XYZ file of C-alpha atoms in Angstrom:
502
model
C -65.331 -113.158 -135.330
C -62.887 -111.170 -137.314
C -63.350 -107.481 -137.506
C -63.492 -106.363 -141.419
C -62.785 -102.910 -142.271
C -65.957 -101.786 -144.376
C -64.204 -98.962 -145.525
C -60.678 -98.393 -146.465
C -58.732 -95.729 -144.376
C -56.224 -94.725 -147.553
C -58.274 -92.293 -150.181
C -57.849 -94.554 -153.702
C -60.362 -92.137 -155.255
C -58.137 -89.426 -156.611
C -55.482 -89.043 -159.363
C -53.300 -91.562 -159.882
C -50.528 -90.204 -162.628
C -47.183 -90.648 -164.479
C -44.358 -89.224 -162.854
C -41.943 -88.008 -165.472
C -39.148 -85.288 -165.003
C -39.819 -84.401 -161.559
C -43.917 -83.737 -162.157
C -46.879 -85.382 -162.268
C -48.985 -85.503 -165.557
C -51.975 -87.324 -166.918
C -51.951 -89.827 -169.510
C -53.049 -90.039 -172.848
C -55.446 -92.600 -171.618
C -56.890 -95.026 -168.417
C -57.035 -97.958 -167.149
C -59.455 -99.354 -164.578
C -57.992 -101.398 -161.504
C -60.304 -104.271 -159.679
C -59.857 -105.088 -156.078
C -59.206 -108.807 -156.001
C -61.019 -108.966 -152.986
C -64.124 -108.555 -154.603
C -63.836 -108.412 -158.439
C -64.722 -104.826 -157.578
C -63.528 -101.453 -159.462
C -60.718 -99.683 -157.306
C -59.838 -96.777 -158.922
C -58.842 -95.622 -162.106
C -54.968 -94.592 -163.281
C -53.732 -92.905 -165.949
C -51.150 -94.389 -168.634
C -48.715 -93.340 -171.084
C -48.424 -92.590 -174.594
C -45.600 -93.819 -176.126
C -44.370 -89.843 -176.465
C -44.489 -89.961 -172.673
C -42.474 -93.436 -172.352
C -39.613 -91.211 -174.653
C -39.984 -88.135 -172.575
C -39.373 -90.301 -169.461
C -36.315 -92.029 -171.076
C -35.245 -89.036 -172.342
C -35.497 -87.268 -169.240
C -33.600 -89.697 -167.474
C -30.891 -89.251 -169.600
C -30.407 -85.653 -169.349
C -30.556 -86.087 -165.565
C -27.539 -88.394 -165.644
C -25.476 -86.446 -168.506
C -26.231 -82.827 -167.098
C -28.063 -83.126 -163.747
C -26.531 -83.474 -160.095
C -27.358 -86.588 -159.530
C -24.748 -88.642 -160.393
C -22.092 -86.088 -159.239
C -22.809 -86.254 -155.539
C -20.599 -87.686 -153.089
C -21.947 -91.388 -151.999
C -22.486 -89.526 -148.992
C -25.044 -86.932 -150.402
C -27.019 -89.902 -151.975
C -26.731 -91.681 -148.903
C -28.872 -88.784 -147.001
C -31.694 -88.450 -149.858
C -31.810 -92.626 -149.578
C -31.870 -92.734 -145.649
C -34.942 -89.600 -146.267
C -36.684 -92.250 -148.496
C -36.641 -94.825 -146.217
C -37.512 -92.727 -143.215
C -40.739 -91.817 -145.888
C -41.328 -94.902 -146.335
C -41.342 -95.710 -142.400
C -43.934 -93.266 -141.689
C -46.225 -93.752 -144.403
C -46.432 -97.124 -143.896
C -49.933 -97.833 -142.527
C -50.986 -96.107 -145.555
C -48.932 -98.064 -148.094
C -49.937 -101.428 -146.086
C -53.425 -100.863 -147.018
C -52.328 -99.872 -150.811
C -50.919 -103.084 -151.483
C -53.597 -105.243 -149.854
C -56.338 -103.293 -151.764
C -54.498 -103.520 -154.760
C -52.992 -106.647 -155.033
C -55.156 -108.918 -152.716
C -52.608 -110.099 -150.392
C -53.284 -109.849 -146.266
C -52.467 -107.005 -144.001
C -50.136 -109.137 -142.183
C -48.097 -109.367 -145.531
C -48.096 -106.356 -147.053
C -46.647 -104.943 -143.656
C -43.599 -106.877 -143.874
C -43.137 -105.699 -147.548
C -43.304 -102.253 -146.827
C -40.731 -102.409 -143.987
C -38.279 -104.464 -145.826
C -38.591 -101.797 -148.554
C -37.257 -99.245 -146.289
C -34.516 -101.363 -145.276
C -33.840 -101.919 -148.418
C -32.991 -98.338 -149.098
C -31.383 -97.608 -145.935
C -28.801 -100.807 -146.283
C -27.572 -99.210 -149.624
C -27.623 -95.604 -148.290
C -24.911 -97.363 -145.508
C -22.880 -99.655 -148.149
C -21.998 -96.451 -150.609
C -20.031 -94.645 -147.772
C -18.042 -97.681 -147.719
C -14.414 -98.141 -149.037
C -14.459 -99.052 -152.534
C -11.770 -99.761 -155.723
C -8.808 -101.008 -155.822
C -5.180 -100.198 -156.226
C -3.025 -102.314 -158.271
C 0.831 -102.631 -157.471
C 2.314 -102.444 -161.102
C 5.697 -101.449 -162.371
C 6.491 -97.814 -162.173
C 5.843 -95.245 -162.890
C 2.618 -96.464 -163.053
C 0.475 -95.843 -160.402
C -3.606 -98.228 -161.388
C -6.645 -98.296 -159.588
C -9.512 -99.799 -160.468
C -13.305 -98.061 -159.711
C -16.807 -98.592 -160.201
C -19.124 -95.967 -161.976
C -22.943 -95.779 -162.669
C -23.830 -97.568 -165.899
C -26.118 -94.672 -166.896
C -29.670 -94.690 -167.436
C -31.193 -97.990 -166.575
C -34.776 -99.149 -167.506
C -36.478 -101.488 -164.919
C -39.849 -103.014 -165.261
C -41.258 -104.511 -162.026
C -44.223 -107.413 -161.216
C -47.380 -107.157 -159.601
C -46.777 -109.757 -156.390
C -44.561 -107.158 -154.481
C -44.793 -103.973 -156.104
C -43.472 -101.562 -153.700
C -40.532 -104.016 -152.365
C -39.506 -105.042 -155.953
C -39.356 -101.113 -157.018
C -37.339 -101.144 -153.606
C -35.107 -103.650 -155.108
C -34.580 -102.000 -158.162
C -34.285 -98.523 -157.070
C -32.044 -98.355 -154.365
C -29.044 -99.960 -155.544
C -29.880 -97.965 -158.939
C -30.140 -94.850 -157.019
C -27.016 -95.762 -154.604
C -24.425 -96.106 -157.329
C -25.039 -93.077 -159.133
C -28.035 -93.816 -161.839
C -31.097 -92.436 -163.598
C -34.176 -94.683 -163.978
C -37.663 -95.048 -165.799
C -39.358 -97.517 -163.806
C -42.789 -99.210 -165.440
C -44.451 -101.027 -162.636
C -46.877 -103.635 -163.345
C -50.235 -102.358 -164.676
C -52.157 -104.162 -162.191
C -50.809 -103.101 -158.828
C -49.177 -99.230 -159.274
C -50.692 -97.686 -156.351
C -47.722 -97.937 -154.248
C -45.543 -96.682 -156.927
C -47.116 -94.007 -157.996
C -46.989 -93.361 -154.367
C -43.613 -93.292 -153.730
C -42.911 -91.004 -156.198
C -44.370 -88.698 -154.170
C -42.156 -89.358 -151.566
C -39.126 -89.717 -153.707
C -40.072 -85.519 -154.365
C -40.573 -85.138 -151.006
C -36.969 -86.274 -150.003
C -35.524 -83.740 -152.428
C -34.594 -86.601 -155.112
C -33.727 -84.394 -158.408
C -36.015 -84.061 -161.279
C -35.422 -86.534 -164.109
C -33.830 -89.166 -161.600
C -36.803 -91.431 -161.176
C -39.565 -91.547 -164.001
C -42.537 -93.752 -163.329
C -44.497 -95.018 -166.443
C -48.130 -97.023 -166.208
C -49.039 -99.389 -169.040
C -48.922 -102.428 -170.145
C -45.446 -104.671 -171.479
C -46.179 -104.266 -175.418
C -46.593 -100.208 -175.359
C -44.271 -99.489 -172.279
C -41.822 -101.838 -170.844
C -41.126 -102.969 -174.911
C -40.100 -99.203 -175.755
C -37.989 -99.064 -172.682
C -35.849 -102.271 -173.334
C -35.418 -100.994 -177.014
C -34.359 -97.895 -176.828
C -30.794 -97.134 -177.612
C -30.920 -94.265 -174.695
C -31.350 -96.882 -171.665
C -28.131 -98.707 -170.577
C -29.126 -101.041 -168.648
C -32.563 -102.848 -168.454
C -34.029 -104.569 -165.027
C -36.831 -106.941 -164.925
C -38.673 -109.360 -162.851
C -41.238 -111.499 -164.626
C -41.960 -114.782 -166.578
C -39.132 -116.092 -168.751
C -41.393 -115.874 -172.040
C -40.991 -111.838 -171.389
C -37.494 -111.770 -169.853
C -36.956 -113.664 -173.336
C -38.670 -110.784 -175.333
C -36.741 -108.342 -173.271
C -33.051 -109.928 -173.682
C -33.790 -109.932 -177.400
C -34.858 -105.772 -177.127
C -31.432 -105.355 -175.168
C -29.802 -106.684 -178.397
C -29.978 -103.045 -180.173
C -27.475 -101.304 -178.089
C -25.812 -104.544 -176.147
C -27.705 -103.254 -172.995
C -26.606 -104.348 -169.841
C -29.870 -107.454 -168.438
C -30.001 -108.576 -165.241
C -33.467 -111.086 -165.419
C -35.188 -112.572 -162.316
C -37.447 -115.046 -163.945
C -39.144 -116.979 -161.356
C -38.879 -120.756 -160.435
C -40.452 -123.957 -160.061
C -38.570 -124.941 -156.483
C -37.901 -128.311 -154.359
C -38.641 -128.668 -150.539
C -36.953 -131.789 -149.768
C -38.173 -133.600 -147.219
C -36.610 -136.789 -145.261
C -37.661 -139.266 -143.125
C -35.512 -137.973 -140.259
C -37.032 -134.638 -139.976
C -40.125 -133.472 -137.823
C -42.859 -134.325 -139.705
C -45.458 -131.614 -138.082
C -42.714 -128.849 -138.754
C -41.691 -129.940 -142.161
C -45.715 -129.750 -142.439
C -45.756 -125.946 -141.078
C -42.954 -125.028 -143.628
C -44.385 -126.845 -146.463
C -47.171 -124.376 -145.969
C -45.499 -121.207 -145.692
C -43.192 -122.212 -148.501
C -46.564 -122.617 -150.695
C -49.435 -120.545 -149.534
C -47.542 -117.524 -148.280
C -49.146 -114.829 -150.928
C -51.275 -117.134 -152.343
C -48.183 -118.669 -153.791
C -47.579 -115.937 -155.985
C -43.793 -116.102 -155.038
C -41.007 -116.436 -157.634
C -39.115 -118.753 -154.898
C -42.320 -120.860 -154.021
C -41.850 -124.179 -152.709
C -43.829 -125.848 -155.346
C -42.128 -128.888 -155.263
C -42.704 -131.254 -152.235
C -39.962 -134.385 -152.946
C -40.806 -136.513 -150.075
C -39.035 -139.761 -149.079
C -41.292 -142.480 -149.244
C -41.382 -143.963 -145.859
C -43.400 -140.592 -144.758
C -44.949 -139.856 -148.091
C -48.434 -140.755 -147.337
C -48.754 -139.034 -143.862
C -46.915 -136.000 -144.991
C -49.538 -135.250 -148.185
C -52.293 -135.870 -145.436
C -50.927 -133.963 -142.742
C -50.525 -131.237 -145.363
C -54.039 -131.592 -146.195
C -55.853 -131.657 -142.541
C -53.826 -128.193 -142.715
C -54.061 -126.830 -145.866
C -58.286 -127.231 -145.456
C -57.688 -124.877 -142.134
C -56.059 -122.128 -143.913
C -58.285 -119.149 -143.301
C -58.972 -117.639 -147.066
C -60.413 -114.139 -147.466
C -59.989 -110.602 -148.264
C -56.896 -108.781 -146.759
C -58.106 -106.262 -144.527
C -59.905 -108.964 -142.481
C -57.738 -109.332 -139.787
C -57.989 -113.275 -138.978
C -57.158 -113.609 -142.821
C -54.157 -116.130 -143.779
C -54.540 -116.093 -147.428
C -55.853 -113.350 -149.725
C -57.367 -113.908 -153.581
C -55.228 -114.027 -156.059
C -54.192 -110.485 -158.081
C -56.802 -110.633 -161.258
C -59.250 -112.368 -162.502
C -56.564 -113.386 -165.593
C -54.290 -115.386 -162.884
C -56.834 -116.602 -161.082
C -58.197 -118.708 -164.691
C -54.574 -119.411 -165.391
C -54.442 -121.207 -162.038
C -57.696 -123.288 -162.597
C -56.343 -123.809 -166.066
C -53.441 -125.698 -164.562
C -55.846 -127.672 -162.144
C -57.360 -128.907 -164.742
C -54.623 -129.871 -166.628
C -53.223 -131.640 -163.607
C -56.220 -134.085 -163.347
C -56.397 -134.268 -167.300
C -52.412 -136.060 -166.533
C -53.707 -138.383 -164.260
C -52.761 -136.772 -161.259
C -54.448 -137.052 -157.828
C -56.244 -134.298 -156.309
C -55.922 -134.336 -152.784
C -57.452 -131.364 -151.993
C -58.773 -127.759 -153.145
C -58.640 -127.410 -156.726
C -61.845 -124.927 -157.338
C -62.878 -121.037 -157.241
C -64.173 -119.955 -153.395
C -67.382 -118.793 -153.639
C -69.912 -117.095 -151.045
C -70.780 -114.279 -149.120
C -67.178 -114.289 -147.755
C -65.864 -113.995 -151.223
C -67.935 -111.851 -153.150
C -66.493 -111.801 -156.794
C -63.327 -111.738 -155.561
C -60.165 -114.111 -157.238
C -60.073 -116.725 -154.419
C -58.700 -119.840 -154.999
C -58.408 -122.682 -152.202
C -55.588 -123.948 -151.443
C -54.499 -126.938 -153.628
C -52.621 -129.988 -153.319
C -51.938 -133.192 -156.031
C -49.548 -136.592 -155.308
C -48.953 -139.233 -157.761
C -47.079 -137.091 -159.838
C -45.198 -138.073 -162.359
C -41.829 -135.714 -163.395
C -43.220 -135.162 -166.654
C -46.400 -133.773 -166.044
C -47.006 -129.902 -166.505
C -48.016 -129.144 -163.693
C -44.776 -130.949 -162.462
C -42.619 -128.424 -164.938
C -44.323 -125.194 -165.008
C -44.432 -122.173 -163.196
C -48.419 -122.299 -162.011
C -47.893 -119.221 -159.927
C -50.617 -120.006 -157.313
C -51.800 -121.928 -154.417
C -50.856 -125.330 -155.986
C -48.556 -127.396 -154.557
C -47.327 -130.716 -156.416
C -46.014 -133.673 -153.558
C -43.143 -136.392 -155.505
C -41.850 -139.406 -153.715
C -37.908 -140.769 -153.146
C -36.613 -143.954 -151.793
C -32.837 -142.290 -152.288
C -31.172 -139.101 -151.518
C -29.464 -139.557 -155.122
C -33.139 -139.486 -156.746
C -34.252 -136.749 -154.482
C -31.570 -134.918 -156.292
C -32.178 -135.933 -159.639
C -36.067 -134.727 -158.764
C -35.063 -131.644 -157.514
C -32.578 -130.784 -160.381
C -35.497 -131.889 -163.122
C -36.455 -128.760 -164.229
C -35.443 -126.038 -166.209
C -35.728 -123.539 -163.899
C -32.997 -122.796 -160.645
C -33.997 -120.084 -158.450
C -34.232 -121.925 -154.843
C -34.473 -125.033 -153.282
C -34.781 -126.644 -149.746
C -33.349 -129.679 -147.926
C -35.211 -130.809 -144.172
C -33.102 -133.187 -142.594
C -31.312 -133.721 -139.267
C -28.893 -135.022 -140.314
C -26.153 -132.033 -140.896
C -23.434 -133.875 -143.107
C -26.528 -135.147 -145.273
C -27.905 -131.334 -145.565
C -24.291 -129.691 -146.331
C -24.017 -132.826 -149.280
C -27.558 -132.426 -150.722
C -28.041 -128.903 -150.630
C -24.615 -127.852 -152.488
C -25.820 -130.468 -154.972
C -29.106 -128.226 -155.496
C -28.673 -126.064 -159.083
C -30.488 -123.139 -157.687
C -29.300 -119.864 -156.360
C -30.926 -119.225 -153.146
C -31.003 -122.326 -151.201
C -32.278 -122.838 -147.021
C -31.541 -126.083 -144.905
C -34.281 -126.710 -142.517
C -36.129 -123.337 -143.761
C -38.017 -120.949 -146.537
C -38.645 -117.608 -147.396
C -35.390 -116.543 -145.497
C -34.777 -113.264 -147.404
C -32.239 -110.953 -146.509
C -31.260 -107.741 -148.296
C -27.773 -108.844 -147.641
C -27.885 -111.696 -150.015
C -27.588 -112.032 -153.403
C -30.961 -112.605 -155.299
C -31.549 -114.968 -158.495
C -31.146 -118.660 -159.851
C -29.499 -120.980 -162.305
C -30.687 -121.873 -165.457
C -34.007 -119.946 -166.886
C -34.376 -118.636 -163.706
C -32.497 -115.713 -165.033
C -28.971 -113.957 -165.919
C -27.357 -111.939 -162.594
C -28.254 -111.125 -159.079
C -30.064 -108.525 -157.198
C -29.917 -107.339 -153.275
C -26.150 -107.434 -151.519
C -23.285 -105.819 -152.745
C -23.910 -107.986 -155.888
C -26.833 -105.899 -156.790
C -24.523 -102.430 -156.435
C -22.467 -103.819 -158.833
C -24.649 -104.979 -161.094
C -25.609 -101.351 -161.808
C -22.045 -99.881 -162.149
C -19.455 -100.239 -164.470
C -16.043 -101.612 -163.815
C -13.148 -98.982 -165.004
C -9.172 -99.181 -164.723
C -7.663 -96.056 -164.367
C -3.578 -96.017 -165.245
C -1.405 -92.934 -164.916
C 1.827 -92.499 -165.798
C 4.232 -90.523 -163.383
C 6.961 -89.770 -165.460
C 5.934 -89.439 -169.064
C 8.739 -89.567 -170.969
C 9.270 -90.478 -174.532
C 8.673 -94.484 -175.301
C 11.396 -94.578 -178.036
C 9.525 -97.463 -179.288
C 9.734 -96.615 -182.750
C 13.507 -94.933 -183.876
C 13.591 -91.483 -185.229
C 13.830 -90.374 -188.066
C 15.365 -87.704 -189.863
């Protein structure tokens, strides 16, 4: 029997506050935040006014015109970044259970989250000290090099389905290159952000660097991406908002880089382990209750093992243990609100209403077990056709949609029907078949006989509406600097080039 922990080790029931200029203050109002596991009230958190959302920005701003911040050596940032991460490190048992309460997802999960966070700070803390610029033979006496700067003060607004590793993702490339931030996580999982902002002042960070704003899109992130003070704006979210948020930028031709989620392909052929391509189907899916912008949502199956794939997948999916995250035999947690979880039976519906066939899941878990929590079991339809909506849209969930091929040409015409490009996969043994079929995918993160590889290495984002620019790697440095030539002239003398005259 799984042990459940009755009582939460990490004290939610205390002051959860804006972080702005390098102190904590209240809000001009609150907002109440309900444990997914059990449609329960967590705690409470304070958010901002929109005077607060200007203080922030303009905080920020005199941090990177006046303060020390960008002026270090790489090497001095490097130290405060590695003292993040080392933070981070031992305060993760703590921040484990943060996320989980918050957000719903397992133990087991958030675990991995808050460790890749760290490392996500400490591989940009080692890639600043790093050679960098160029210099460019020209003619003499010229002497041209070319070097990257910080773009300034950059707004970045962050989901709810891996709050402290997305602020990770934001922050420490930000951070690394020089920058000042306000950072609005999402108003439905801040614990771990507020959180870190007290260990961003415990690691000696400046005041004015970071600023953390709570509230919602409309009366914080909107403010954020408008204002002619911010430089760069940073968000990860649906493409109806990224949209919003590109046309903000407009005012002062900010600098975007969007991540706006996918609707990806898991090709499978007939060549390939069926049991295996069966385990990864699952993880691809169900791994954080498919709340994953990269989410193998797609199954496109070749026909001859269509039918025992989708029941395979099935026997399975049925065995996936769903409950609350701080059970410790849990596999799958509830989804993050009660407003996702109705979106997500919404789009069940709608896949039957298209003829679809439900295979199996499809409702709300109810019982003891589940309380009033936001479970939904995991879901599978065949006998889809491309058009359907469930097909094209993002459901953002544990819904998986299974699509058949006789061809590999149609199994990349399936995989490339859709208006979104963020990743993709290809299962097949055969290794000239993968290399042909996988550089044929239009999608930026792409695995061959995998999913969910993420590495902080990598470059992070997709084709089409999947979004504009890339996160993580040295790709992610640069997208927060600017790109400057500097030419100097060795022996300024006269150019002559118009005549004198007397």
């Amino acid at each position: 029997m799984a042990q459940t922990l009755t009582a939460p080790k990490v004290k939610v029931d205390r002051k959860w506050q804006l972080f702005i200029d390098g102190k904590f203050q209240d809000g001009d109002s609150e907002r109440s935040l309900v444990n997914p596991a059990n449609g329960k009230v967590l705690t409470k958190v304070a958010e901002a006014s929109p005077g607060q959302v200007e203080e922030a920005i303009k905080a920020a701003r005199r941090a990177f015109d006046k303060g020390p911040w960008p002026r270090l050596t790489a090497f001095e940032r490097a130290q405060t970044l590695f003292k993040i991460a080392d933070l981070i490190d031992a305060n993760a048992e703590e921040l484990a259970e943060l996320e989980t309460l918050n957000g719903g997802k397992p133990l087991r999960e958030t675990s991995y989250d808050i460790a890749d966070s760290a490392n996500c700070f400490r591989y940009y803390a080692g890639l600043i000290t790093k050679p960098t610029g160029t210099t460019v033979d020209v003619p003499a006496p010229s002497v041209t090099s070319i070097v990257r700067e910080p773009i300034g003060v950059c707004g970045q607004i962050i989901p709810w389905n891996y709050p402290l590793l997305m602020a990770a993702w934001k922050l420490a490339p930000c951070l690394a290159a020089g920058n000042t931030c306000v950072l609005k996580p999402s108003e439905f999982t801040p614990l771990t952000v507020v959180r870190l902002a007290e260990l961003l002042q415990q690691a000696g960070l400046p005041e004015g660097v970071v600023n953390i704003v709570l509230g919602d899109g409309p009366k914080v992130g909107q403010p954020i991406a408008e204002s002619k003070l911010v430089d760069k704006i940073a968000f990860t979210g649906s493409v109806k908002t990224g949209k919003l948020i590109a046309a903000a930028a407009l005012g002062n031709l900010k600098k975007v880089t969007l991540e706006l989620g996918g609707k990806s392909p898991m090709i499978v052929f007939s060549d390939f382990d069926l049991d295996v391509a069966v385990d990864y189907a699952l993880f691809a899916i169900y791994c954080n209750s498919g709340q994953v912008c990269s989410a193998g949502s797609r199954m496109i199956v070749e026909d001859s093992i269509y039918e025992s794939f989708v029941k395979k997948m099935a026997e399975r999916a049925q065995k996936i243990r769903v409950g609350p995250g701080l059970e410790d035999d849990t596999e799958m947690g509830p989804l993050v609100s009660e407003s996702q979880m109705k979106r997500v039976l919404e789009y069940i519906e709608v896949g039957k209403k298209e003829g679809a066939k439900l295979v199996t899941g499809g409702e709300r878990l109810k019982g003891d077990k589940f309380g009033e929590g936001f479970y939904v079991s995991p879901t599978i339809f065949k006998d889809v056709k491309s058009n359907m909506r469930i097909v094209q849209e993002e459901i953002f969930g544990p819904v998986v949609v299974v699509q058949k091929f006789k061809s590999e040409e149609e199994a990349v015409e399936l995989a490339n029907d859709s208006d979104y490009g963020l990743a993709g996969a290809v299962f097949t043994k055969d290794i000239t078949r993968a290399h042909k079929v996988v550089k044929q995918l239009r999608a930026g993160i792409t695995w061959v006989n995998a999913y969910h590889n993420t590495y902080t290495e990598c470059p992070w984002g997709g084709y089409k509406q999947s979004g504009w620019g890339r996160e993580l790697g040295t790709f992610g440095l640069e997208a927060y600097t600017e790109v400057k030539q500097i030419n100097i002239n060795l022996d300024p003398i006269a150019v002559g080039w118009f005549e004198n005259q007397e």
